[in-house]
Amino acid sequence: MEIVYVYTKKRSEFGRQCNFSDRPAELHVDILPDPSQMDNYIERNPCDNPTQCAQEMSEHEVNTERFQTETRGINHVEGGWPKDVNPQEMEQTIRYRKKVEKDENYVNTVLQLGSLMEHCIKQNTAIDIYQQYFEEEEVSEGAEEQPSAKTINVFRDPNEIKRTATGLSWHPDGAKKLAVAYSSLEFQRATKDMSFDSYIWDIENPDKPEMTLKPVSPLVCLEYNPKDSHILIGGCYNGQIAYWDTRKGSQPVEMSTIEHSHRDPVYKVIWLQSKTGTDYFSASTDGHVLWWDIRKMSEPTEKLILDPSKKGNLDNALGAISLEFETTMPTKFMVGTEQGQVVSCNRKAKTPAEKIVCTYSGHHGPIYALQRNPFFPKNFLTVADWTARIWSEEIKESSIMWTKYHMAYLTDGCWSPVRPAVFFTTRMDGTLDVWDLLFKQNDPTLSLKVCDESLYSLRLQDNGRFLVCGSQLGTTTLLEISPGLCTLQRNEKALATAMFERETKREKILEARHREMRLKERSRSEQGKEEETKDVDTEESSEDLVARAEKEFFEVVEFELKKREREEEKSQSKADKEKEISEEKEAED
């Protein structure tokens, strides 16, 4: 509502009315130039006069209103029963079905529709509906296409204080949803106002999360149950493990007790292949690997201490950061540690010492990613420090293949589920690298700058076409890979098999050579005391040689200095003689 106020004044108070008229200009004062005033001015030299030739433009910005979408659905159940039939009573429904099936109209309708279906089925048997036409041309076109990736959606942490997207998990049915775990892994830098929530996103709606998970401590990792898509388990920063049923709300259904949980953040949880679909195991930097059942979360069903000496001493245990479990090998699993070693374990061993089979060492920092090749389970990928390495189970001394040392630290990696020679890595400078070993081994096939901050986590869909990257500021980016990188090429399995076998054979030869050299060194070191005394004499003689070399060096330096002084004296005496001769000639003249 506008407020209007009218001011009033009498005409007599305005004063005399002004009457304007047009008339020529009149000269009232004419001031003539004064030459004496020129002395007060200084000529400007040089004189700068800027001129802008470009046309002046105005800038305007327009932003449309943001429209938030919300997904709603309707669930249709069995219905249409008469009022006198209770659908919950099995006997009444069976009796009514039998009554309907005896109806002549029902029988005639089924017979009529049956003839139509029979006609369609006979057509299917006559024509191969699964035949692929022009298969060769499609392969050639895919091979010529340049590898690329494009951003589909970006999911941002809705909280003001941003946290790192530390864990990603695809929905097992159709991958239409994405569970993201958010936490701050910087020790003692989490603020009091920081949220503990993690979210489940609908990949079609990046504006608002579909569901919020509310743990008692920030989630470091999160995993969907592959057998029941409503159930998720999450490892917390305080060492506890919680599980959710999305049908029961945002609060966890049950949590592990603090006294029987991990003592450090739970960096990885993996579901096990079991009949019930309720078993999983977890790993933490406290040196424990624990097995659990969601039906009994009060304590773990089994424990393992990652002591490489196989004595079960927790003081010597290696801190676990990554886990690997292959369903085709139900008794074997692997653990990536903070110390840069991979520990291969056997769960069904009789004693705790026998559960730790062997270790693979070759990295200089924590192993953030560990995964077996889905096509060749004997070969596995590790990502740590500045490199990604490919190992063979048969060789424990060194990896069979590795990438170059990058300038930025690597944070995560995984194999392509559809191509055996393709894997992905993320870096701290915000770059996603795609490696195709059959195409190029020294450099990545595709490097894509996803964001300015550090990338922390990576997860691929089962079809290998879509992947998500989680960043340090909680931004999760959904990318679509070009068809050439997610389509199995011709003879790729055979070529990848030959490549891995060739590299494994080469490393075996080198390992045998190193073993021979170590045996020779050991035999030399195991010789008698006489050789030890000789070694001492040789050490003393080496010291004498150093002293003699120093003495000879200084003698050479002194000799060179004296030689230079003599040359200077000779040149001076020569100059004096020439001067005397010139003076004598002048005197004679």
mmCIF file of N, CA and C in Angstrom, residues 239-288:
data_model
loop_
_atom_site.group_PDB
_atom_site.id
_atom_site.type_symbol
_atom_site.label_atom_id
_atom_site.label_comp_id
_atom_site.label_asym_id
_atom_site.label_seq_id
_atom_site.Cartn_x
_atom_site.Cartn_y
_atom_site.Cartn_z
ATOM 1 N N GLY A 239 34.791 -45.501 14.596
ATOM 2 C CA GLY A 239 35.085 -46.930 14.607
ATOM 3 C C GLY A 239 33.870 -47.824 14.656
ATOM 4 N N GLN A 240 32.685 -47.251 14.889
ATOM 5 C CA GLN A 240 31.477 -48.071 14.915
ATOM 6 C C GLN A 240 30.977 -48.357 13.494
ATOM 7 N N ILE A 241 30.094 -49.370 13.417
ATOM 8 C CA ILE A 241 29.489 -49.730 12.137
ATOM 9 C C ILE A 241 27.977 -49.722 12.323
ATOM 10 N N ALA A 242 27.278 -49.069 11.396
ATOM 11 C CA ALA A 242 25.818 -48.962 11.472
ATOM 12 C C ALA A 242 25.205 -49.518 10.194
ATOM 13 N N TYR A 243 23.950 -49.991 10.326
ATOM 14 C CA TYR A 243 23.254 -50.415 9.118
ATOM 15 C C TYR A 243 21.869 -49.794 9.087
ATOM 16 N N TRP A 244 21.448 -49.434 7.861
ATOM 17 C CA TRP A 244 20.174 -48.765 7.637
ATOM 18 C C TRP A 244 19.266 -49.644 6.782
ATOM 19 N N ASP A 245 17.985 -49.515 7.035
ATOM 20 C CA ASP A 245 16.951 -50.041 6.155
ATOM 21 C C ASP A 245 16.153 -48.835 5.682
ATOM 22 N N THR A 246 16.238 -48.517 4.368
ATOM 23 C CA THR A 246 15.620 -47.290 3.861
ATOM 24 C C THR A 246 14.110 -47.282 4.061
ATOM 25 N N ARG A 247 13.500 -48.434 4.289
ATOM 26 C CA ARG A 247 12.058 -48.487 4.543
ATOM 27 C C ARG A 247 11.712 -48.053 5.960
ATOM 28 N N LYS A 248 12.731 -47.974 6.842
ATOM 29 C CA LYS A 248 12.477 -47.653 8.250
ATOM 30 C C LYS A 248 12.937 -46.259 8.641
ATOM 31 N N GLY A 249 13.381 -45.447 7.666
ATOM 32 C CA GLY A 249 13.704 -44.064 7.984
ATOM 33 C C GLY A 249 15.186 -43.761 7.962
ATOM 34 N N SER A 250 15.509 -42.542 8.427
ATOM 35 C CA SER A 250 16.874 -42.034 8.339
ATOM 36 C C SER A 250 17.776 -42.509 9.469
ATOM 37 N N GLN A 251 17.206 -42.917 10.570
ATOM 38 C CA GLN A 251 18.020 -43.364 11.700
ATOM 39 C C GLN A 251 18.514 -44.791 11.468
ATOM 40 N N PRO A 252 19.729 -45.113 11.945
ATOM 41 C CA PRO A 252 20.235 -46.488 11.775
ATOM 42 C C PRO A 252 19.383 -47.496 12.535
ATOM 43 N N VAL A 253 19.194 -48.663 11.946
ATOM 44 C CA VAL A 253 18.416 -49.717 12.599
ATOM 45 C C VAL A 253 19.174 -50.261 13.792
ATOM 46 N N GLU A 254 20.477 -50.456 13.610
ATOM 47 C CA GLU A 254 21.304 -50.991 14.700
ATOM 48 C C GLU A 254 22.750 -50.583 14.462
ATOM 49 N N MET A 255 23.514 -50.482 15.564
ATOM 50 C CA MET A 255 24.927 -50.124 15.484
ATOM 51 C C MET A 255 25.743 -51.093 16.314
ATOM 52 N N SER A 256 26.993 -51.249 15.931
ATOM 53 C CA SER A 256 27.892 -52.090 16.716
ATOM 54 C C SER A 256 28.232 -51.381 18.031
ATOM 55 N N THR A 257 28.464 -52.159 19.051
ATOM 56 C CA THR A 257 28.818 -51.580 20.357
ATOM 57 C C THR A 257 30.236 -51.024 20.313
ATOM 58 N N ILE A 258 30.452 -49.949 21.068
ATOM 59 C CA ILE A 258 31.751 -49.264 21.013
ATOM 60 C C ILE A 258 32.878 -50.173 21.495
ATOM 61 N N GLU A 259 32.610 -50.962 22.559
ATOM 62 C CA GLU A 259 33.695 -51.786 23.122
ATOM 63 C C GLU A 259 34.139 -52.894 22.178
ATOM 64 N N HIS A 260 33.274 -53.313 21.238
ATOM 65 C CA HIS A 260 33.649 -54.377 20.299
ATOM 66 C C HIS A 260 33.892 -53.851 18.889
ATOM 67 N N SER A 261 33.939 -52.538 18.718
ATOM 68 C CA SER A 261 34.143 -51.955 17.387
ATOM 69 C C SER A 261 35.609 -51.619 17.182
ATOM 70 N N HIS A 262 35.890 -50.987 16.058
ATOM 71 C CA HIS A 262 37.251 -50.558 15.754
ATOM 72 C C HIS A 262 37.636 -49.374 16.637
ATOM 73 N N ARG A 263 38.931 -49.139 16.757
ATOM 74 C CA ARG A 263 39.439 -48.010 17.554
ATOM 75 C C ARG A 263 39.788 -46.807 16.673
ATOM 76 N N ASP A 264 39.814 -46.999 15.371
ATOM 77 C CA ASP A 264 40.122 -45.944 14.406
ATOM 78 C C ASP A 264 38.982 -45.865 13.391
ATOM 79 N N PRO A 265 38.994 -44.857 12.514
ATOM 80 C CA PRO A 265 37.950 -44.792 11.478
ATOM 81 C C PRO A 265 37.889 -46.056 10.620
ATOM 82 N N VAL A 266 36.682 -46.464 10.280
ATOM 83 C CA VAL A 266 36.473 -47.649 9.437
ATOM 84 C C VAL A 266 36.565 -47.194 7.983
ATOM 85 N N TYR A 267 37.665 -47.549 7.324
ATOM 86 C CA TYR A 267 37.912 -47.054 5.978
ATOM 87 C C TYR A 267 37.242 -47.885 4.886
ATOM 88 N N LYS A 268 36.870 -49.131 5.187
ATOM 89 C CA LYS A 268 36.281 -49.955 4.127
ATOM 90 C C LYS A 268 35.393 -51.038 4.726
ATOM 91 N N VAL A 269 34.223 -51.236 4.111
ATOM 92 C CA VAL A 269 33.343 -52.353 4.446
ATOM 93 C C VAL A 269 32.936 -53.028 3.136
ATOM 94 N N ILE A 270 32.848 -54.350 3.150
ATOM 95 C CA ILE A 270 32.495 -55.123 1.945
ATOM 96 C C ILE A 270 31.525 -56.226 2.349
ATOM 97 N N TRP A 271 30.447 -56.393 1.565
ATOM 98 C CA TRP A 271 29.502 -57.488 1.775
ATOM 99 C C TRP A 271 30.118 -58.791 1.294
ATOM 100 N N LEU A 272 29.879 -59.859 2.041
ATOM 101 C CA LEU A 272 30.389 -61.182 1.687
ATOM 102 C C LEU A 272 29.332 -61.959 0.899
ATOM 103 N N GLN A 273 29.814 -62.933 0.150
ATOM 104 C CA GLN A 273 28.919 -63.792 -0.624
ATOM 105 C C GLN A 273 28.435 -64.903 0.302
ATOM 106 N N SER A 274 27.192 -64.795 0.757
ATOM 107 C CA SER A 274 26.642 -65.799 1.674
ATOM 108 C C SER A 274 25.197 -66.095 1.304
ATOM 109 N N LYS A 275 24.663 -67.165 1.846
ATOM 110 C CA LYS A 275 23.285 -67.556 1.547
ATOM 111 C C LYS A 275 22.295 -66.560 2.131
ATOM 112 N N THR A 276 22.595 -66.071 3.333
ATOM 113 C CA THR A 276 21.667 -65.150 3.994
ATOM 114 C C THR A 276 21.781 -63.731 3.455
ATOM 115 N N GLY A 277 22.944 -63.350 2.926
ATOM 116 C CA GLY A 277 23.158 -61.985 2.450
ATOM 117 C C GLY A 277 23.262 -60.973 3.562
ATOM 118 N N THR A 278 23.637 -61.425 4.755
ATOM 119 C CA THR A 278 23.727 -60.525 5.910
ATOM 120 C C THR A 278 25.142 -60.403 6.454
ATOM 121 N N ASP A 279 26.115 -61.074 5.839
ATOM 122 C CA ASP A 279 27.490 -61.076 6.349
ATOM 123 C C ASP A 279 28.329 -60.038 5.603
ATOM 124 N N TYR A 280 29.235 -59.415 6.321
ATOM 125 C CA TYR A 280 30.175 -58.454 5.739
ATOM 126 C C TYR A 280 31.397 -58.372 6.636
ATOM 127 N N PHE A 281 32.439 -57.724 6.155
ATOM 128 C CA PHE A 281 33.628 -57.520 6.985
ATOM 129 C C PHE A 281 34.164 -56.107 6.774
ATOM 130 N N SER A 282 34.939 -55.643 7.764
ATOM 131 C CA SER A 282 35.389 -54.253 7.810
ATOM 132 C C SER A 282 36.869 -54.197 8.149
ATOM 133 N N ALA A 283 37.489 -53.077 7.790
ATOM 134 C CA ALA A 283 38.924 -52.882 8.053
ATOM 135 C C ALA A 283 39.146 -51.461 8.538
ATOM 136 N N SER A 284 40.158 -51.294 9.386
ATOM 137 C CA SER A 284 40.460 -49.989 9.962
ATOM 138 C C SER A 284 41.962 -49.872 10.187
ATOM 139 N N THR A 285 42.401 -48.631 10.418
ATOM 140 C CA THR A 285 43.826 -48.394 10.666
ATOM 141 C C THR A 285 44.270 -48.833 12.058
ATOM 142 N N ASP A 286 43.343 -49.383 12.866
ATOM 143 C CA ASP A 286 43.756 -49.908 14.172
ATOM 144 C C ASP A 286 44.408 -51.287 14.057
ATOM 145 N N GLY A 287 44.487 -51.835 12.827
ATOM 146 C CA GLY A 287 45.165 -53.116 12.610
ATOM 147 C C GLY A 287 44.248 -54.315 12.664
ATOM 148 N N HIS A 288 42.932 -54.112 12.764
ATOM 149 C CA HIS A 288 41.981 -55.220 12.844
ATOM 150 C C HIS A 288 41.190 -55.355 11.544
#
